[in-house]
Each structure stands twice: as structure tokens, then as C-alpha cells.
Amino acid sequence: MATKKVTVTIPEDLLEEIRSEVTERGLSAYFSEAPRLERERDRLREPVDEVLTRAGVSVSP
């Protein structure tokens, strides 16, 4: 798979938390997987929201 180097800015305290938890996997792997998980969650949110709406449950944006 082709990769591309990018620069991101995140809060220092968050970076330290992540670094302390991903020593074996590495930061690159962590930051490559995070958007994939977020995109999957977004794809699943729509059908779940639809089911909840049909059931009369209020869905917040």
C-alpha cells in the first residue's frame, strides 16, 4: 500500500498519552488506524440512526 507523509498538530498531553500506549505498534501505525476506525464508525452511524429514529428515539447530530 502506498503511503504519504503528512504533518498533524495535536495537543501535547494527548500525544504523550498515545506514545505511552503504542510503544510496540508505533505512532505511524496508530495514526494510520485511527482514521480507518473513525470512517467505519461514521459508515455505521447512519443505519443505526435510521433504526433509532424509526423506533422514536431522538438522535442527536
PDB file of N, CA, C and O in Angstrom:
ATOM      1  N   MET A   1       0.848  -1.169   0.000  1.00  0.00           N
ATOM      2  CA  MET A   1       0.000   0.000   0.000  1.00  0.00           C
ATOM      3  C   MET A   1       0.894   1.233   0.000  1.00  0.00           C
ATOM      4  O   MET A   1       1.845   1.328   0.769  1.00  0.00           O
ATOM      5  N   ALA A   2       0.567   2.176  -0.849  1.00  0.00           N
ATOM      6  CA  ALA A   2       1.325   3.426  -0.904  1.00  0.00           C
ATOM      7  C   ALA A   2       1.019   4.266   0.327  1.00  0.00           C
ATOM      8  O   ALA A   2      -0.092   4.230   0.860  1.00  0.00           O
ATOM      9  N   THR A   3       1.994   5.003   0.774  1.00  0.00           N
ATOM     10  CA  THR A   3       1.802   5.883   1.917  1.00  0.00           C
ATOM     11  C   THR A   3       2.266   7.279   1.545  1.00  0.00           C
ATOM     12  O   THR A   3       2.989   7.471   0.567  1.00  0.00           O
ATOM     13  N   LYS A   4       1.830   8.250   2.316  1.00  0.00           N
ATOM     14  CA  LYS A   4       2.218   9.635   2.116  1.00  0.00           C
ATOM     15  C   LYS A   4       2.452  10.250   3.481  1.00  0.00           C
ATOM     16  O   LYS A   4       1.666  10.055   4.402  1.00  0.00           O
ATOM     17  N   LYS A   5       3.532  10.961   3.606  1.00  0.00           N
ATOM     18  CA  LYS A   5       3.876  11.604   4.867  1.00  0.00           C
ATOM     19  C   LYS A   5       3.118  12.927   4.978  1.00  0.00           C
ATOM     20  O   LYS A   5       3.067  13.704   4.025  1.00  0.00           O
ATOM     21  N   VAL A   6       2.504  13.139   6.157  1.00  0.00           N
ATOM     22  CA  VAL A   6       1.779  14.383   6.426  1.00  0.00           C
ATOM     23  C   VAL A   6       2.174  14.902   7.801  1.00  0.00           C
ATOM     24  O   VAL A   6       2.742  14.168   8.619  1.00  0.00           O
ATOM     25  N   THR A   7       1.846  16.143   8.050  1.00  0.00           N
ATOM     26  CA  THR A   7       2.094  16.743   9.350  1.00  0.00           C
ATOM     27  C   THR A   7       0.756  17.062   9.998  1.00  0.00           C
ATOM     28  O   THR A   7      -0.125  17.625   9.346  1.00  0.00           O
ATOM     29  N   VAL A   8       0.593  16.662  11.247  1.00  0.00           N
ATOM     30  CA  VAL A   8      -0.616  16.990  12.002  1.00  0.00           C
ATOM     31  C   VAL A   8      -0.213  17.630  13.320  1.00  0.00           C
ATOM     32  O   VAL A   8       0.899  17.411  13.815  1.00  0.00           O
ATOM     33  N   THR A   9      -1.103  18.391  13.883  1.00  0.00           N
ATOM     34  CA  THR A   9      -0.868  19.028  15.173  1.00  0.00           C
ATOM     35  C   THR A   9      -1.914  18.516  16.145  1.00  0.00           C
ATOM     36  O   THR A   9      -3.114  18.566  15.857  1.00  0.00           O
ATOM     37  N   ILE A  10      -1.450  17.982  17.283  1.00  0.00           N
ATOM     38  CA  ILE A  10      -2.366  17.514  18.320  1.00  0.00           C
ATOM     39  C   ILE A  10      -1.872  18.047  19.661  1.00  0.00           C
ATOM     40  O   ILE A  10      -0.688  18.381  19.804  1.00  0.00           O
ATOM     41  N   PRO A  11      -2.741  18.115  20.647  1.00  0.00           N
ATOM     42  CA  PRO A  11      -2.327  18.586  21.963  1.00  0.00           C
ATOM     43  C   PRO A  11      -1.189  17.710  22.524  1.00  0.00           C
ATOM     44  O   PRO A  11      -1.192  16.487  22.356  1.00  0.00           O
ATOM     45  N   GLU A  12      -0.244  18.351  23.151  1.00  0.00           N
ATOM     46  CA  GLU A  12       0.938  17.663  23.680  1.00  0.00           C
ATOM     47  C   GLU A  12       0.577  16.570  24.675  1.00  0.00           C
ATOM     48  O   GLU A  12       1.150  15.477  24.647  1.00  0.00           O
ATOM     49  N   ASP A  13      -0.398  16.849  25.548  1.00  0.00           N
ATOM     50  CA  ASP A  13      -0.764  15.843  26.547  1.00  0.00           C
ATOM     51  C   ASP A  13      -1.367  14.604  25.887  1.00  0.00           C
ATOM     52  O   ASP A  13      -1.113  13.483  26.311  1.00  0.00           O
ATOM     53  N   LEU A  14      -2.125  14.796  24.819  1.00  0.00           N
ATOM     54  CA  LEU A  14      -2.698  13.665  24.098  1.00  0.00           C
ATOM     55  C   LEU A  14      -1.596  12.846  23.424  1.00  0.00           C
ATOM     56  O   LEU A  14      -1.602  11.615  23.468  1.00  0.00           O
ATOM     57  N   LEU A  15      -0.631  13.517  22.840  1.00  0.00           N
ATOM     58  CA  LEU A  15       0.485  12.822  22.213  1.00  0.00           C
ATOM     59  C   LEU A  15       1.240  11.975  23.225  1.00  0.00           C
ATOM     60  O   LEU A  15       1.574  10.818  22.950  1.00  0.00           O
ATOM     61  N   GLU A  16       1.473  12.505  24.396  1.00  0.00           N
ATOM     62  CA  GLU A  16       2.181  11.746  25.437  1.00  0.00           C
ATOM     63  C   GLU A  16       1.382  10.524  25.867  1.00  0.00           C
ATOM     64  O   GLU A  16       1.940   9.455  26.079  1.00  0.00           O
ATOM     65  N   GLU A  17       0.070  10.674  25.993  1.00  0.00           N
ATOM     66  CA  GLU A  17      -0.783   9.527  26.335  1.00  0.00           C
ATOM     67  C   GLU A  17      -0.662   8.443  25.278  1.00  0.00           C
ATOM     68  O   GLU A  17      -0.499   7.260  25.594  1.00  0.00           O
ATOM     69  N   ILE A  18      -0.759   8.855  24.029  1.00  0.00           N
ATOM     70  CA  ILE A  18      -0.693   7.893  22.929  1.00  0.00           C
ATOM     71  C   ILE A  18       0.671   7.219  22.890  1.00  0.00           C
ATOM     72  O   ILE A  18       0.769   6.005  22.757  1.00  0.00           O
ATOM     73  N   ARG A  19       1.719   7.999  22.997  1.00  0.00           N
ATOM     74  CA  ARG A  19       3.079   7.435  22.978  1.00  0.00           C
ATOM     75  C   ARG A  19       3.272   6.392  24.070  1.00  0.00           C
ATOM     76  O   ARG A  19       3.933   5.382  23.854  1.00  0.00           O
ATOM     77  N   SER A  20       2.695   6.627  25.233  1.00  0.00           N
ATOM     78  CA  SER A  20       2.876   5.695  26.341  1.00  0.00           C
ATOM     79  C   SER A  20       2.128   4.378  26.113  1.00  0.00           C
ATOM     80  O   SER A  20       2.441   3.377  26.731  1.00  0.00           O
ATOM     81  N   GLU A  21       1.161   4.382  25.197  1.00  0.00           N
ATOM     82  CA  GLU A  21       0.334   3.197  24.966  1.00  0.00           C
ATOM     83  C   GLU A  21       0.668   2.445  23.684  1.00  0.00           C
ATOM     84  O   GLU A  21       0.218   1.323  23.508  1.00  0.00           O
ATOM     85  N   VAL A  22       1.450   3.022  22.785  1.00  0.00           N
ATOM     86  CA  VAL A  22       1.652   2.407  21.482  1.00  0.00           C
ATOM     87  C   VAL A  22       3.114   2.083  21.184  1.00  0.00           C
ATOM     88  O   VAL A  22       3.516   2.023  20.035  1.00  0.00           O
ATOM     89  N   THR A  23       3.882   1.803  22.216  1.00  0.00           N
ATOM     90  CA  THR A  23       5.316   1.623  22.026  1.00  0.00           C
ATOM     91  C   THR A  23       5.657   0.545  21.005  1.00  0.00           C
ATOM     92  O   THR A  23       6.493   0.755  20.141  1.00  0.00           O
ATOM     93  N   GLU A  24       5.028  -0.617  21.053  1.00  0.00           N
ATOM     94  CA  GLU A  24       5.345  -1.686  20.116  1.00  0.00           C
ATOM     95  C   GLU A  24       4.787  -1.412  18.723  1.00  0.00           C
ATOM     96  O   GLU A  24       5.422  -1.693  17.723  1.00  0.00           O
ATOM     97  N   ARG A  25       3.582  -0.921  18.679  1.00  0.00           N
ATOM     98  CA  ARG A  25       2.905  -0.698  17.406  1.00  0.00           C
ATOM     99  C   ARG A  25       3.464   0.519  16.684  1.00  0.00           C
ATOM    100  O   ARG A  25       3.525   0.538  15.470  1.00  0.00           O
ATOM    101  N   GLY A  26       3.825   1.554  17.428  1.00  0.00           N
ATOM    102  CA  GLY A  26       4.369   2.767  16.838  1.00  0.00           C
ATOM    103  C   GLY A  26       3.312   3.807  16.516  1.00  0.00           C
ATOM    104  O   GLY A  26       2.147   3.492  16.316  1.00  0.00           O
ATOM    105  N   LEU A  27       3.765   5.046  16.493  1.00  0.00           N
ATOM    106  CA  LEU A  27       2.858   6.159  16.229  1.00  0.00           C
ATOM    107  C   LEU A  27       2.271   6.101  14.824  1.00  0.00           C
ATOM    108  O   LEU A  27       1.084   6.377  14.629  1.00  0.00           O
ATOM    109  N   SER A  28       3.081   5.770  13.842  1.00  0.00           N
ATOM    110  CA  SER A  28       2.565   5.734  12.474  1.00  0.00           C
ATOM    111  C   SER A  28       1.422   4.741  12.337  1.00  0.00           C
ATOM    112  O   SER A  28       0.390   5.045  11.717  1.00  0.00           O
ATOM    113  N   ALA A  29       1.582   3.570  12.905  1.00  0.00           N
ATOM    114  CA  ALA A  29       0.519   2.567  12.834  1.00  0.00           C
ATOM    115  C   ALA A  29      -0.733   3.056  13.557  1.00  0.00           C
ATOM    116  O   ALA A  29      -1.853   2.891  13.060  1.00  0.00           O
ATOM    117  N   TYR A  30      -0.545   3.667  14.706  1.00  0.00           N
ATOM    118  CA  TYR A  30      -1.678   4.172  15.476  1.00  0.00           C
ATOM    119  C   TYR A  30      -2.445   5.223  14.673  1.00  0.00           C
ATOM    120  O   TYR A  30      -3.667   5.177  14.544  1.00  0.00           O
ATOM    121  N   PHE A  31      -1.694   6.185  14.119  1.00  0.00           N
ATOM    122  CA  PHE A  31      -2.339   7.273  13.400  1.00  0.00           C
ATOM    123  C   PHE A  31      -2.833   6.859  12.019  1.00  0.00           C
ATOM    124  O   PHE A  31      -3.618   7.563  11.403  1.00  0.00           O
ATOM    125  N   SER A  32      -2.395   5.721  11.519  1.00  0.00           N
ATOM    126  CA  SER A  32      -2.956   5.188  10.281  1.00  0.00           C
ATOM    127  C   SER A  32      -4.278   4.493  10.557  1.00  0.00           C
ATOM    128  O   SER A  32      -5.203   4.546   9.741  1.00  0.00           O
ATOM    129  N   GLU A  33      -4.364   3.809  11.671  1.00  0.00           N
ATOM    130  CA  GLU A  33      -5.566   3.047  12.002  1.00  0.00           C
ATOM    131  C   GLU A  33      -6.701   3.935  12.520  1.00  0.00           C
ATOM    132  O   GLU A  33      -7.877   3.661  12.250  1.00  0.00           O
ATOM    133  N   ALA A  34      -6.385   4.990  13.237  1.00  0.00           N
ATOM    134  CA  ALA A  34      -7.417   5.835  13.848  1.00  0.00           C
ATOM    135  C   ALA A  34      -8.425   6.374  12.829  1.00  0.00           C
ATOM    136  O   ALA A  34      -9.637   6.269  13.052  1.00  0.00           O
ATOM    137  N   PRO A  35      -7.985   6.953  11.702  1.00  0.00           N
ATOM    138  CA  PRO A  35      -8.982   7.432  10.724  1.00  0.00           C
ATOM    139  C   PRO A  35      -9.805   6.301  10.111  1.00  0.00           C
ATOM    140  O   PRO A  35     -10.971   6.493   9.794  1.00  0.00           O
ATOM    141  N   ARG A  36      -9.201   5.133   9.952  1.00  0.00           N
ATOM    142  CA  ARG A  36      -9.962   3.998   9.417  1.00  0.00           C
ATOM    143  C   ARG A  36     -11.106   3.632  10.368  1.00  0.00           C
ATOM    144  O   ARG A  36     -12.233   3.368   9.938  1.00  0.00           O
ATOM    145  N   LEU A  37     -10.809   3.600  11.645  1.00  0.00           N
ATOM    146  CA  LEU A  37     -11.835   3.275  12.631  1.00  0.00           C
ATOM    147  C   LEU A  37     -12.919   4.343  12.668  1.00  0.00           C
ATOM    148  O   LEU A  37     -14.111   4.038  12.779  1.00  0.00           O
ATOM    149  N   GLU A  38     -12.522   5.609  12.568  1.00  0.00           N
ATOM    150  CA  GLU A  38     -13.489   6.715  12.579  1.00  0.00           C
ATOM    151  C   GLU A  38     -14.396   6.650  11.348  1.00  0.00           C
ATOM    152  O   GLU A  38     -15.608   6.843  11.442  1.00  0.00           O
ATOM    153  N   ARG A  39     -13.819   6.359  10.193  1.00  0.00           N
ATOM    154  CA  ARG A  39     -14.622   6.243   8.973  1.00  0.00           C
ATOM    155  C   ARG A  39     -15.605   5.089   9.072  1.00  0.00           C
ATOM    156  O   ARG A  39     -16.761   5.200   8.655  1.00  0.00           O
ATOM    157  N   GLU A  40     -15.169   3.980   9.633  1.00  0.00           N
ATOM    158  CA  GLU A  40     -16.064   2.832   9.807  1.00  0.00           C
ATOM    159  C   GLU A  40     -17.206   3.189  10.759  1.00  0.00           C
ATOM    160  O   GLU A  40     -18.365   2.848  10.525  1.00  0.00           O
ATOM    161  N   ARG A  41     -16.882   3.881  11.828  1.00  0.00           N
ATOM    162  CA  ARG A  41     -17.912   4.310  12.780  1.00  0.00           C
ATOM    163  C   ARG A  41     -18.917   5.233  12.099  1.00  0.00           C
ATOM    164  O   ARG A  41     -20.129   5.108  12.297  1.00  0.00           O
ATOM    165  N   ASP A  42     -18.409   6.153  11.261  1.00  0.00           N
ATOM    166  CA  ASP A  42     -19.304   7.054  10.539  1.00  0.00           C
ATOM    167  C   ASP A  42     -20.225   6.282   9.591  1.00  0.00           C
ATOM    168  O   ASP A  42     -21.404   6.598   9.476  1.00  0.00           O
ATOM    169  N   ARG A  43     -19.680   5.272   8.909  1.00  0.00           N
ATOM    170  CA  ARG A  43     -20.494   4.472   7.988  1.00  0.00           C
ATOM    171  C   ARG A  43     -21.575   3.702   8.734  1.00  0.00           C
ATOM    172  O   ARG A  43     -22.667   3.490   8.219  1.00  0.00           O
ATOM    173  N   LEU A  44     -21.274   3.263   9.942  1.00  0.00           N
ATOM    174  CA  LEU A  44     -22.251   2.506  10.723  1.00  0.00           C
ATOM    175  C   LEU A  44     -23.281   3.411  11.398  1.00  0.00           C
ATOM    176  O   LEU A  44     -24.389   2.979  11.687  1.00  0.00           O
ATOM    177  N   ARG A  45     -22.903   4.639  11.647  1.00  0.00           N
ATOM    178  CA  ARG A  45     -23.789   5.553  12.371  1.00  0.00           C
ATOM    179  C   ARG A  45     -25.088   5.807  11.621  1.00  0.00           C
ATOM    180  O   ARG A  45     -26.171   5.835  12.215  1.00  0.00           O
ATOM    181  N   GLU A  46     -25.028   5.965  10.312  1.00  0.00           N
ATOM    182  CA  GLU A  46     -26.231   6.285   9.535  1.00  0.00           C
ATOM    183  C   GLU A  46     -27.325   5.229   9.661  1.00  0.00           C
ATOM    184  O   GLU A  46     -28.468   5.561  10.001  1.00  0.00           O
ATOM    185  N   PRO A  47     -27.031   3.949   9.424  1.00  0.00           N
ATOM    186  CA  PRO A  47     -28.109   2.959   9.565  1.00  0.00           C
ATOM    187  C   PRO A  47     -28.591   2.820  11.009  1.00  0.00           C
ATOM    188  O   PRO A  47     -29.776   2.589  11.246  1.00  0.00           O
ATOM    189  N   VAL A  48     -27.702   2.976  11.969  1.00  0.00           N
ATOM    190  CA  VAL A  48     -28.112   2.891  13.374  1.00  0.00           C
ATOM    191  C   VAL A  48     -29.043   4.056  13.709  1.00  0.00           C
ATOM    192  O   VAL A  48     -30.086   3.865  14.337  1.00  0.00           O
ATOM    193  N   ASP A  49     -28.669   5.263  13.263  1.00  0.00           N
ATOM    194  CA  ASP A  49     -29.522   6.428  13.495  1.00  0.00           C
ATOM    195  C   ASP A  49     -30.897   6.248  12.855  1.00  0.00           C
ATOM    196  O   ASP A  49     -31.912   6.633  13.426  1.00  0.00           O
ATOM    197  N   GLU A  50     -30.921   5.647  11.675  1.00  0.00           N
ATOM    198  CA  GLU A  50     -32.199   5.415  10.995  1.00  0.00           C
ATOM    199  C   GLU A  50     -33.083   4.471  11.804  1.00  0.00           C
ATOM    200  O   GLU A  50     -34.277   4.719  11.984  1.00  0.00           O
ATOM    201  N   VAL A  51     -32.519   3.403  12.317  1.00  0.00           N
ATOM    202  CA  VAL A  51     -33.285   2.450  13.127  1.00  0.00           C
ATOM    203  C   VAL A  51     -33.795   3.127  14.393  1.00  0.00           C
ATOM    204  O   VAL A  51     -34.959   2.956  14.781  1.00  0.00           O
ATOM    205  N   LEU A  52     -32.935   3.900  15.033  1.00  0.00           N
ATOM    206  CA  LEU A  52     -33.345   4.605  16.255  1.00  0.00           C
ATOM    207  C   LEU A  52     -34.462   5.598  15.976  1.00  0.00           C
ATOM    208  O   LEU A  52     -35.415   5.701  16.753  1.00  0.00           O
ATOM    209  N   THR A  53     -34.346   6.323  14.879  1.00  0.00           N
ATOM    210  CA  THR A  53     -35.381   7.293  14.513  1.00  0.00           C
ATOM    211  C   THR A  53     -36.713   6.587  14.270  1.00  0.00           C
ATOM    212  O   THR A  53     -37.761   7.042  14.738  1.00  0.00           O
ATOM    213  N   ARG A  54     -36.678   5.467  13.570  1.00  0.00           N
ATOM    214  CA  ARG A  54     -37.906   4.710  13.321  1.00  0.00           C
ATOM    215  C   ARG A  54     -38.515   4.193  14.622  1.00  0.00           C
ATOM    216  O   ARG A  54     -39.727   4.035  14.734  1.00  0.00           O
ATOM    217  N   ALA A  55     -37.671   3.952  15.624  1.00  0.00           N
ATOM    218  CA  ALA A  55     -38.144   3.465  16.910  1.00  0.00           C
ATOM    219  C   ALA A  55     -38.602   4.618  17.809  1.00  0.00           C
ATOM    220  O   ALA A  55     -39.033   4.395  18.925  1.00  0.00           O
ATOM    221  N   GLY A  56     -38.471   5.847  17.299  1.00  0.00           N
ATOM    222  CA  GLY A  56     -38.907   7.000  18.061  1.00  0.00           C
ATOM    223  C   GLY A  56     -37.891   7.523  19.045  1.00  0.00           C
ATOM    224  O   GLY A  56     -38.223   8.314  19.933  1.00  0.00           O
ATOM    225  N   VAL A  57     -36.642   7.110  18.893  1.00  0.00           N
ATOM    226  CA  VAL A  57     -35.585   7.588  19.772  1.00  0.00           C
ATOM    227  C   VAL A  57     -34.953   8.811  19.147  1.00  0.00           C
ATOM    228  O   VAL A  57     -34.614   8.809  17.958  1.00  0.00           O
ATOM    229  N   SER A  58     -34.793   9.869  19.925  1.00  0.00           N
ATOM    230  CA  SER A  58     -34.192  11.100  19.426  1.00  0.00           C
ATOM    231  C   SER A  58     -32.705  10.853  19.177  1.00  0.00           C
ATOM    232  O   SER A  58     -31.984  10.350  20.019  1.00  0.00           O
ATOM    233  N   VAL A  59     -32.266  11.237  17.973  1.00  0.00           N
ATOM    234  CA  VAL A  59     -30.863  11.069  17.583  1.00  0.00           C
ATOM    235  C   VAL A  59     -30.247  12.457  17.481  1.00  0.00           C
ATOM    236  O   VAL A  59     -30.701  13.291  16.710  1.00  0.00           O
ATOM    237  N   SER A  60     -29.198  12.681  18.266  1.00  0.00           N
ATOM    238  CA  SER A  60     -28.542  13.986  18.220  1.00  0.00           C
ATOM    239  C   SER A  60     -27.526  14.015  17.080  1.00  0.00           C
ATOM    240  O   SER A  60     -26.950  13.001  16.736  1.00  0.00           O
ATOM    241  N   PRO A  61     -27.335  15.189  16.465  1.00  0.00           N
ATOM    242  CA  PRO A  61     -26.427  15.311  15.319  1.00  0.00           C
ATOM    243  C   PRO A  61     -24.998  14.994  15.619  1.00  0.00           C
ATOM    244  O   PRO A  61     -24.448  15.011  16.584  1.00  0.00           O
TER     245      PRO A  61
END
